[in-house]
Coordinates of C-alpha atoms in Angstrom, one line a residue:
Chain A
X414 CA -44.1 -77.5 -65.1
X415 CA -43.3 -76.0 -61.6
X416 CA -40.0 -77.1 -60.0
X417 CA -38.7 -76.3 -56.2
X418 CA -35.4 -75.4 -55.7
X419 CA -34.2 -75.7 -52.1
X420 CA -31.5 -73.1 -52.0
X421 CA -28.4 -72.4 -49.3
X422 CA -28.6 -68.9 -48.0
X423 CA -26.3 -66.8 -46.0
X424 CA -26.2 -62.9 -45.1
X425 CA -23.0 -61.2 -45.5
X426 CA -21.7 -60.5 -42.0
X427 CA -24.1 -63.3 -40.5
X428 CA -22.5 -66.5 -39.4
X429 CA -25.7 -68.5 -39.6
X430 CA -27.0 -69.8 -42.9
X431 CA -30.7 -71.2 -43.6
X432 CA -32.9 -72.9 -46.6
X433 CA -35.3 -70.8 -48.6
X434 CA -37.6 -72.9 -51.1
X435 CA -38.5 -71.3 -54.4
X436 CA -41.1 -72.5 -56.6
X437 CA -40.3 -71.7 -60.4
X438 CA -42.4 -72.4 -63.6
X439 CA -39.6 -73.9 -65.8
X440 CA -39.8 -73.3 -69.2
X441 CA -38.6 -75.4 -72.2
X442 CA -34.7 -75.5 -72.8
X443 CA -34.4 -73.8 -69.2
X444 CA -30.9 -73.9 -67.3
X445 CA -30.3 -73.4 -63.5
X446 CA -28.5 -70.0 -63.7
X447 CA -32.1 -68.6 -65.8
X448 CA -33.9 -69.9 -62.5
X449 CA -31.5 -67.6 -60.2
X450 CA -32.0 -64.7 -62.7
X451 CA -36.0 -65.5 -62.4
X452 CA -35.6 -65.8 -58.6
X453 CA -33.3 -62.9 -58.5
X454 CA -35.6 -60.6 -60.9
X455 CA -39.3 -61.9 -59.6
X456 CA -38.5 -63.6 -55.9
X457 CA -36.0 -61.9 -53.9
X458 CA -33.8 -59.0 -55.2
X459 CA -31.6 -60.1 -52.4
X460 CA -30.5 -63.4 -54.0
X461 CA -27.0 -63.7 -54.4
X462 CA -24.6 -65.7 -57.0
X463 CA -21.5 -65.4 -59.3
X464 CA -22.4 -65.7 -63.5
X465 CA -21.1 -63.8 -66.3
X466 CA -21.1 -65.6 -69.7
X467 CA -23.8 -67.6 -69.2
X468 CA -22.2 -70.3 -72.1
X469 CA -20.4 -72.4 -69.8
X470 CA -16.7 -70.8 -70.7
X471 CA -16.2 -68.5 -67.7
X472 CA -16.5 -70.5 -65.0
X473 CA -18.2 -68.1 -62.8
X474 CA -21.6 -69.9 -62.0
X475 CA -20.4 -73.4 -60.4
X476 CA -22.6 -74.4 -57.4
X477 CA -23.5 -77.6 -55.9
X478 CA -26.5 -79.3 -57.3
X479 CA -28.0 -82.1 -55.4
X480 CA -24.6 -82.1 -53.8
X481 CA -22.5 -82.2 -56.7
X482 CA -20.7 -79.6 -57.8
X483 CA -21.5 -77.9 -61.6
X484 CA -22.2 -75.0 -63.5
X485 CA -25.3 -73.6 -63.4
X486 CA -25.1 -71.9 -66.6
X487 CA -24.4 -75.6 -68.2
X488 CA -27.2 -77.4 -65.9
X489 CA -30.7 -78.5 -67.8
X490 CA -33.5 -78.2 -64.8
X491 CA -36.2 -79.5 -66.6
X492 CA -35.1 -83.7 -66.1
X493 CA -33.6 -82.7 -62.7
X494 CA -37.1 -81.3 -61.5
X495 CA -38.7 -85.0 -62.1
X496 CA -36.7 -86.3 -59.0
X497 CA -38.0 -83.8 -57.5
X498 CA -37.0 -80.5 -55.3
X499 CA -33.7 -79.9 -56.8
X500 CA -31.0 -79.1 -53.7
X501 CA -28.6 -75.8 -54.2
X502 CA -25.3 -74.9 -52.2
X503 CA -22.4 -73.2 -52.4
X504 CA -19.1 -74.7 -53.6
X505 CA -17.8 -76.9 -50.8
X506 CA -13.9 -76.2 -49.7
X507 CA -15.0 -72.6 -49.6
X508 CA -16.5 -69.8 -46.9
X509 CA -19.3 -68.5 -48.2
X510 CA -19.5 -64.9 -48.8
X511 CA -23.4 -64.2 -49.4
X512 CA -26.0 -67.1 -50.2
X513 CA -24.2 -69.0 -53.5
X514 CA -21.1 -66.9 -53.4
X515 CA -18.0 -68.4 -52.4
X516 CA -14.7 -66.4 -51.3
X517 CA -12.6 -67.8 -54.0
X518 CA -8.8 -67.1 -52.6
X519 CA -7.9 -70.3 -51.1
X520 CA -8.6 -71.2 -54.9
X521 CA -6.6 -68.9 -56.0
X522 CA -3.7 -69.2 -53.9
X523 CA -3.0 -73.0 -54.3
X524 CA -3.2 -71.6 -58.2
X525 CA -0.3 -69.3 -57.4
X526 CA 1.9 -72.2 -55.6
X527 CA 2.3 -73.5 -58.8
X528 CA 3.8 -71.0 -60.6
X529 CA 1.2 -70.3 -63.4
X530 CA 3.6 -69.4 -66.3
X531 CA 6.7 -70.4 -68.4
X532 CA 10.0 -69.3 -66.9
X533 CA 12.7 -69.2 -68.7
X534 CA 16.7 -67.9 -68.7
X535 CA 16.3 -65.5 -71.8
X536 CA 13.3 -64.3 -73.3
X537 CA 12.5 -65.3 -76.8
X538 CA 10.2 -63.5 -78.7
X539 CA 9.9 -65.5 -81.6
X540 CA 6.6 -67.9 -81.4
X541 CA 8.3 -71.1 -79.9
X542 CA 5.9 -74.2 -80.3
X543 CA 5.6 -77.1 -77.1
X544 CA 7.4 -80.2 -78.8
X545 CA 8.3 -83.3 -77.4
X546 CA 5.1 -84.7 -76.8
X547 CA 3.5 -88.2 -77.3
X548 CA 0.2 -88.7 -78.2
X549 CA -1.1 -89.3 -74.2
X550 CA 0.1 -86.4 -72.9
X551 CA -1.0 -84.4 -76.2
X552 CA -4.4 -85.3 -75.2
X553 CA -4.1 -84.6 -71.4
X554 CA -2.5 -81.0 -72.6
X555 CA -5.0 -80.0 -74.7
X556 CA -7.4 -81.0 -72.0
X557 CA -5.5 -78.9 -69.6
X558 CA -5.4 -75.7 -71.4
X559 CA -9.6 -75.9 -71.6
X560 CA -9.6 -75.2 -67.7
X561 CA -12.2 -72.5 -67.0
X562 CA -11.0 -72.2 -63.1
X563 CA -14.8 -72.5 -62.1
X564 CA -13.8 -74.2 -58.7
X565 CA -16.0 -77.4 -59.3
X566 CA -12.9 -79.9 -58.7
X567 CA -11.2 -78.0 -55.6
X568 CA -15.3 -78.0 -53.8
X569 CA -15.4 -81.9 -54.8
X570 CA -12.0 -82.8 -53.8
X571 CA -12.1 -85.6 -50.6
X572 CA -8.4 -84.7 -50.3
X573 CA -8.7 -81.4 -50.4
X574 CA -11.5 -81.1 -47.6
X575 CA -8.9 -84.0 -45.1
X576 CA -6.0 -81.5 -45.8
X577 CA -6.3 -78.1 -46.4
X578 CA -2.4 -77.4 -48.2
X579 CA -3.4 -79.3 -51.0
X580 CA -3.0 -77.1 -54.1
X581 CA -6.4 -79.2 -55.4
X582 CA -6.9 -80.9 -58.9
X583 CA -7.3 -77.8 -61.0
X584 CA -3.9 -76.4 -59.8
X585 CA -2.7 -79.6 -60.6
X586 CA -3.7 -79.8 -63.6
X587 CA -2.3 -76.3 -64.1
X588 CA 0.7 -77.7 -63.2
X589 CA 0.8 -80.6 -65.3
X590 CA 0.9 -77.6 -68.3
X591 CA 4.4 -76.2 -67.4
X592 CA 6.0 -79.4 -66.4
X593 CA 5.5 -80.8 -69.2
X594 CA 5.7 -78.5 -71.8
X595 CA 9.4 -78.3 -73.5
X596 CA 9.5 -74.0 -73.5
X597 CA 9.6 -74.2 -69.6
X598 CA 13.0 -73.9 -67.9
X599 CA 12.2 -74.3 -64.5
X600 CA 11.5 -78.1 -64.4
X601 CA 13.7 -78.3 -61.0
X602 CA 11.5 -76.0 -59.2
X603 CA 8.3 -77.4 -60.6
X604 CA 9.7 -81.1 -59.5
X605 CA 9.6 -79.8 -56.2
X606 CA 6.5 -78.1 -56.3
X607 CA 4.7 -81.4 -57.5
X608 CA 6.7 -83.6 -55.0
X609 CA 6.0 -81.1 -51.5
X610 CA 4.3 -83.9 -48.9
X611 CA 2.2 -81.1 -47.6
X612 CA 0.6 -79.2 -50.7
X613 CA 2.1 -81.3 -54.3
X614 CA 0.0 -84.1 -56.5
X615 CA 1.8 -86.4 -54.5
X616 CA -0.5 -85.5 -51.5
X617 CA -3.8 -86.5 -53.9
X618 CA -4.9 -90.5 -52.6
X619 CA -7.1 -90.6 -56.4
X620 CA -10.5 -90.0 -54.7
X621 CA -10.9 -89.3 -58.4
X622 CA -13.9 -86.4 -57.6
X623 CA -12.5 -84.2 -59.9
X624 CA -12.5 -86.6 -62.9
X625 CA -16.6 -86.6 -62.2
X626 CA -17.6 -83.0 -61.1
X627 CA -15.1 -81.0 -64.1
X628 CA -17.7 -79.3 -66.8
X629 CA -14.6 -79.5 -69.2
X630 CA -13.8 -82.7 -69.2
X631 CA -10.2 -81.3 -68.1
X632 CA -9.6 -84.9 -65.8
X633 CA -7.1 -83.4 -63.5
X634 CA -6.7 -86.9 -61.9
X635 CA -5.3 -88.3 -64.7
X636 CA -2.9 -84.9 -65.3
X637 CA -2.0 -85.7 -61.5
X638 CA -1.4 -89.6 -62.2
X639 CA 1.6 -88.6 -65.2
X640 CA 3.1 -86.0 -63.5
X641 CA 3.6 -88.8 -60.5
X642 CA 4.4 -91.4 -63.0
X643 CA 7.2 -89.2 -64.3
X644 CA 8.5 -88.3 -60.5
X645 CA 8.7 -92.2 -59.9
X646 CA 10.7 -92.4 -63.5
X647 CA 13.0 -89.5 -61.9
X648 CA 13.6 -91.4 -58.6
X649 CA 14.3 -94.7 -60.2
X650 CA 17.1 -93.6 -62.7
X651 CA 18.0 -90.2 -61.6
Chain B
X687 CA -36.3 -54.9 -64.8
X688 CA -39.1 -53.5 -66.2
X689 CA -36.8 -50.9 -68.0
X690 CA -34.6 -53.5 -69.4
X691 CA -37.1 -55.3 -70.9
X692 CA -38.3 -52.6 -72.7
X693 CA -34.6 -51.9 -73.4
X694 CA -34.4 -55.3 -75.3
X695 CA -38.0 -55.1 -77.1
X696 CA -36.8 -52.0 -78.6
X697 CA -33.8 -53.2 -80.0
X698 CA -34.8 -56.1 -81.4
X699 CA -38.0 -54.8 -83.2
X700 CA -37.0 -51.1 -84.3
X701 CA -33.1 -51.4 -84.2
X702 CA -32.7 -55.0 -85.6
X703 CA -30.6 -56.6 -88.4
X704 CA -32.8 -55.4 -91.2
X705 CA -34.2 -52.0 -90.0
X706 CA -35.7 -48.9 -91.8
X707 CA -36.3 -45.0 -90.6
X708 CA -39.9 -44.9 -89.3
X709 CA -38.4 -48.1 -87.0
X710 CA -35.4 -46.2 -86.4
X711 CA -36.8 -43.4 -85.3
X712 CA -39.3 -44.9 -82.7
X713 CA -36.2 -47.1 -81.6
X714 CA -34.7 -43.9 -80.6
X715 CA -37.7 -42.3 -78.9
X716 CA -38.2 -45.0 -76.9
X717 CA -34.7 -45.2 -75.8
X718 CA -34.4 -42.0 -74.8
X719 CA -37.6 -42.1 -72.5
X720 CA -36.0 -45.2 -70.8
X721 CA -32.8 -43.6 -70.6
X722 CA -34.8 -40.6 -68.9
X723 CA -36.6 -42.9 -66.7
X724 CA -33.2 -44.9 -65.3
X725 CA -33.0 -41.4 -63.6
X726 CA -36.1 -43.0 -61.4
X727 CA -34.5 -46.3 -61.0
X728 CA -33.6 -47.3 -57.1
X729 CA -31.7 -50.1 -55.5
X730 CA -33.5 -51.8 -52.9
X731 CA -30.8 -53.8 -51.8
X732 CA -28.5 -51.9 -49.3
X733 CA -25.6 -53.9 -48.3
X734 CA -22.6 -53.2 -50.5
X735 CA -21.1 -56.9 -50.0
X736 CA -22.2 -58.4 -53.6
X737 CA -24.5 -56.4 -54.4
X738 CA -26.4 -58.3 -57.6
X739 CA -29.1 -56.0 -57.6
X740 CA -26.7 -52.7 -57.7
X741 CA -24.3 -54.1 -60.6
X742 CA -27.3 -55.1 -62.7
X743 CA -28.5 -51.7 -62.3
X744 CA -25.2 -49.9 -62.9
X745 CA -25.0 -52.3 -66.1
X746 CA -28.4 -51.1 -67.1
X747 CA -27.5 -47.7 -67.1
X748 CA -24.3 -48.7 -69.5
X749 CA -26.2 -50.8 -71.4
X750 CA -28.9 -47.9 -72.2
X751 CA -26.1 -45.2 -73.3
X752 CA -25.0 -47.8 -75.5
X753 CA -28.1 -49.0 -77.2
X754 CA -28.4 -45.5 -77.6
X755 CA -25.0 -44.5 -79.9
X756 CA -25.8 -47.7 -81.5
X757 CA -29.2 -46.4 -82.8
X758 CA -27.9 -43.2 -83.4
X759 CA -24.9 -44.3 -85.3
X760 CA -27.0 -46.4 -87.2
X761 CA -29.7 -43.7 -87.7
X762 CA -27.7 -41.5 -89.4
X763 CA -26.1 -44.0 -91.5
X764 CA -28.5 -43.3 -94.9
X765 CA -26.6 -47.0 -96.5
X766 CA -26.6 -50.6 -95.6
X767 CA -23.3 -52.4 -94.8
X768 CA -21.5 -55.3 -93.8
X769 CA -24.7 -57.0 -91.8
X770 CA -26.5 -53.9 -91.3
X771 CA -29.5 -53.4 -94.0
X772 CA -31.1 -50.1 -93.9
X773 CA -34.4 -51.4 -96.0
X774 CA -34.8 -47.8 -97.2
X775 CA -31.2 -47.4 -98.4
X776 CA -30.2 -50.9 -99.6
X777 CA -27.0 -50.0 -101.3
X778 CA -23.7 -49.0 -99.6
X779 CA -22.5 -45.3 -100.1
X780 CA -18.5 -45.8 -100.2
X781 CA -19.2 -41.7 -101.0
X782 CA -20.7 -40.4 -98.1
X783 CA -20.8 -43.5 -95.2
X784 CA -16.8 -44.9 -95.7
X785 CA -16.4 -43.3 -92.6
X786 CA -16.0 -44.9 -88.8
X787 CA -18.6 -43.2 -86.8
X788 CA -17.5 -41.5 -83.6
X789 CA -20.0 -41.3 -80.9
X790 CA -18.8 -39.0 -77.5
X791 CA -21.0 -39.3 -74.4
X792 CA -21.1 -35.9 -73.1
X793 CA -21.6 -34.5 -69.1
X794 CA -24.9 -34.0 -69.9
X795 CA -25.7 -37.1 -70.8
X796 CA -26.3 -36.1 -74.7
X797 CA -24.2 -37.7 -77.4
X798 CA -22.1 -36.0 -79.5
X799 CA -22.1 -38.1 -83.3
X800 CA -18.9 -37.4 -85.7
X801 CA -16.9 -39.1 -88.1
X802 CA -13.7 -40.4 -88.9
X803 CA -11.9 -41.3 -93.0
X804 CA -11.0 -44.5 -92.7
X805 CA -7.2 -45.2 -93.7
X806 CA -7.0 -47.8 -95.9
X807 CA -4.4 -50.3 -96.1
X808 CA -3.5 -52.6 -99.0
X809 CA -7.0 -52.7 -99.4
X810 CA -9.7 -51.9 -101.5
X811 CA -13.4 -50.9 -100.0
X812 CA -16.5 -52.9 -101.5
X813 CA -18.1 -50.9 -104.5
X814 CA -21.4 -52.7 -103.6
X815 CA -23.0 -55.5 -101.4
X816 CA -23.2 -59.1 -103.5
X817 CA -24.1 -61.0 -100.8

């Protein structure tokens, strides 16, 4: 079966962008990112995008796909290709760099706001497990943790694209890690990182994007919705 | 792309899981032809802003000089082991092969094979395979 892929391109150092159509016989079990090795290898040389693993646990391949964002490593063409010419773009949120790739800092910045590690007073070296938590947030941890950073949420996020000083749902959810987890020392600082009107989860207005788009099933929403819960529990009985 | 095809074809019919000599040896003729014919191998694609076409081909290159200590390692390895079976030498040798093989890449491009005893550590070897 052939499919058409309508794909976003963009030259480095060229402002303009514009749509190339590639026609690819699909084979059985096929995913998106083998159609952008087959266009790269057989096509155009030129074509441009982001994989390594190719198993869905990098998080290097994410692209829109009929205007959602996904991974293409993770994506099964051949039922997409029945609807018809399937529709490729770069993450949204992001400047693109060259055709599918995105320049990733603004991502990686709003991951830095949040302090991405356990601080604490002294140093322990014994191996010190998280305790403390109920079987909800248990869950939303271990959900947490599985974040592969592939961008999907922070290109799908309605808030996000209204204000850019979000930190996004995946920094969120990032966040949700250290401030709950009993090792961390720093909950002060990580109380006011989640509560800043112009870049905390108290900024998100639950478009609940993320919840849809993540390939990990990570539902930084939800992460978002108990950290808030527990800065209203703060405010009411400080 | 050509190159790497071959590339996989040879490792996966002479080079395999199960493997014997007359494979091995054709494995490793074969790789170092396509190792001599990277030498040939141009990037089209001139703009050094990612650059797909250049890292694939700079992986290519890695990728040969590895397949190549692999099927040298394995080449001189007259024994089977762990997963490896050598179909003309189904037993392990604890004797000659309970060694780690050392391969060195030289300026040259050749490849320099030696070995290393293995320390033990509160551990027996396998006499044989039972699996």
């Amino acid at each position: 079966m052939d499919a058409q892929f309508d794909i976003y391109r963009k030259k480095p150092e060229v402002q303009e962008s514009y749509r190339q159509t590639f026609t690819v016989t699909l084979k059985p079990g096929m995913t998106l990112l083998e159609v952008f090795h087959y266009i790269h290898e057989h096509l155009d040389t030129t074509f441009t995008y982001r994989y390594s693993c190719r198993g869905a646990i990098c998080g290097s391949c994410a692209v829109r796909i009929n205007g959602v964002a996904g991974l293409a490593c993770k994506t099964q063409v051949e039922e997409l290709a029945t609807n018809g010419v399937i529709v490729v773009d770069p993450l949204g949120n992001f400047q693109p760099i060259r055709d599918l790739v995105v320049d990733l800092e603004p991502f990686w910045q709003a991951y830095r706001e949040i302090i991405p590690y356990i601080k604490r007073e002294k140093e322990e070296h014994n191996e010190v497990f998280a305790s403390g938590l109920d079987a909800q947030h248990l869950d939303q941890m271990i959900r947490a943790i599985t974040c592969i950073k592939c961008g999907a949420c922070f290109s799908d996020c309605d808030k996000r694209a209204q204000t850019e000083s979000f930190v996004g749902p995946a920094a969120a959810a990032a966040l949700y890690k250290y401030y709950f987890d009993s090792r961390d020392g720093a909950l002060e600082e990580r109380i006011k990182v989640a509560s800043n009107p112009e870049s905390g989860v108290v900024v998100c207005d639950s478009f609940a994007a993320c919840l849809k788009v993540c390939p990990k099933d990570v539902r930084p929403l939800k992460a978002i919705n108990q950290i808030r819960q527990d800065l209203k529990a703060r405010q009411e009985s400080p | 792309m050509e190159l790497r095809n071959a590339m996989e074809q040879t490792m996966v019919h002479g080079l395999g899981i199960k493997r014997d000599r007359a494979g091995m040896e054709q494995g490793l003729a074969e790789i170092s032809s396509l190792r001599e014919r990277f030498a040939g191998v141009r990037v089209a694609n001139q703009k050094l802003v990612f650059n797909v076409e250049l890292y694939r081909a700079l992986e290519l290159k890695c990728m040969l000089d590895l397949a190549y200590t692999c099927a040298l390692a394995s080449y001189r390895r007259e024994e089977s082991r762990g997963s490896h079976f050598h179909i003309d030498y189904p037993a392990m040798d604890n004797q000659r092969f309970l060694k780690h093989s050392l391969v060195s890449l030289q300026a040259d491009g050749s490849v320099v094979l030696e070995y290393l005893d293995v320390r033990l550590v509160d551990t027996e070897p396998l006499a044989e395979i039972t699996y």
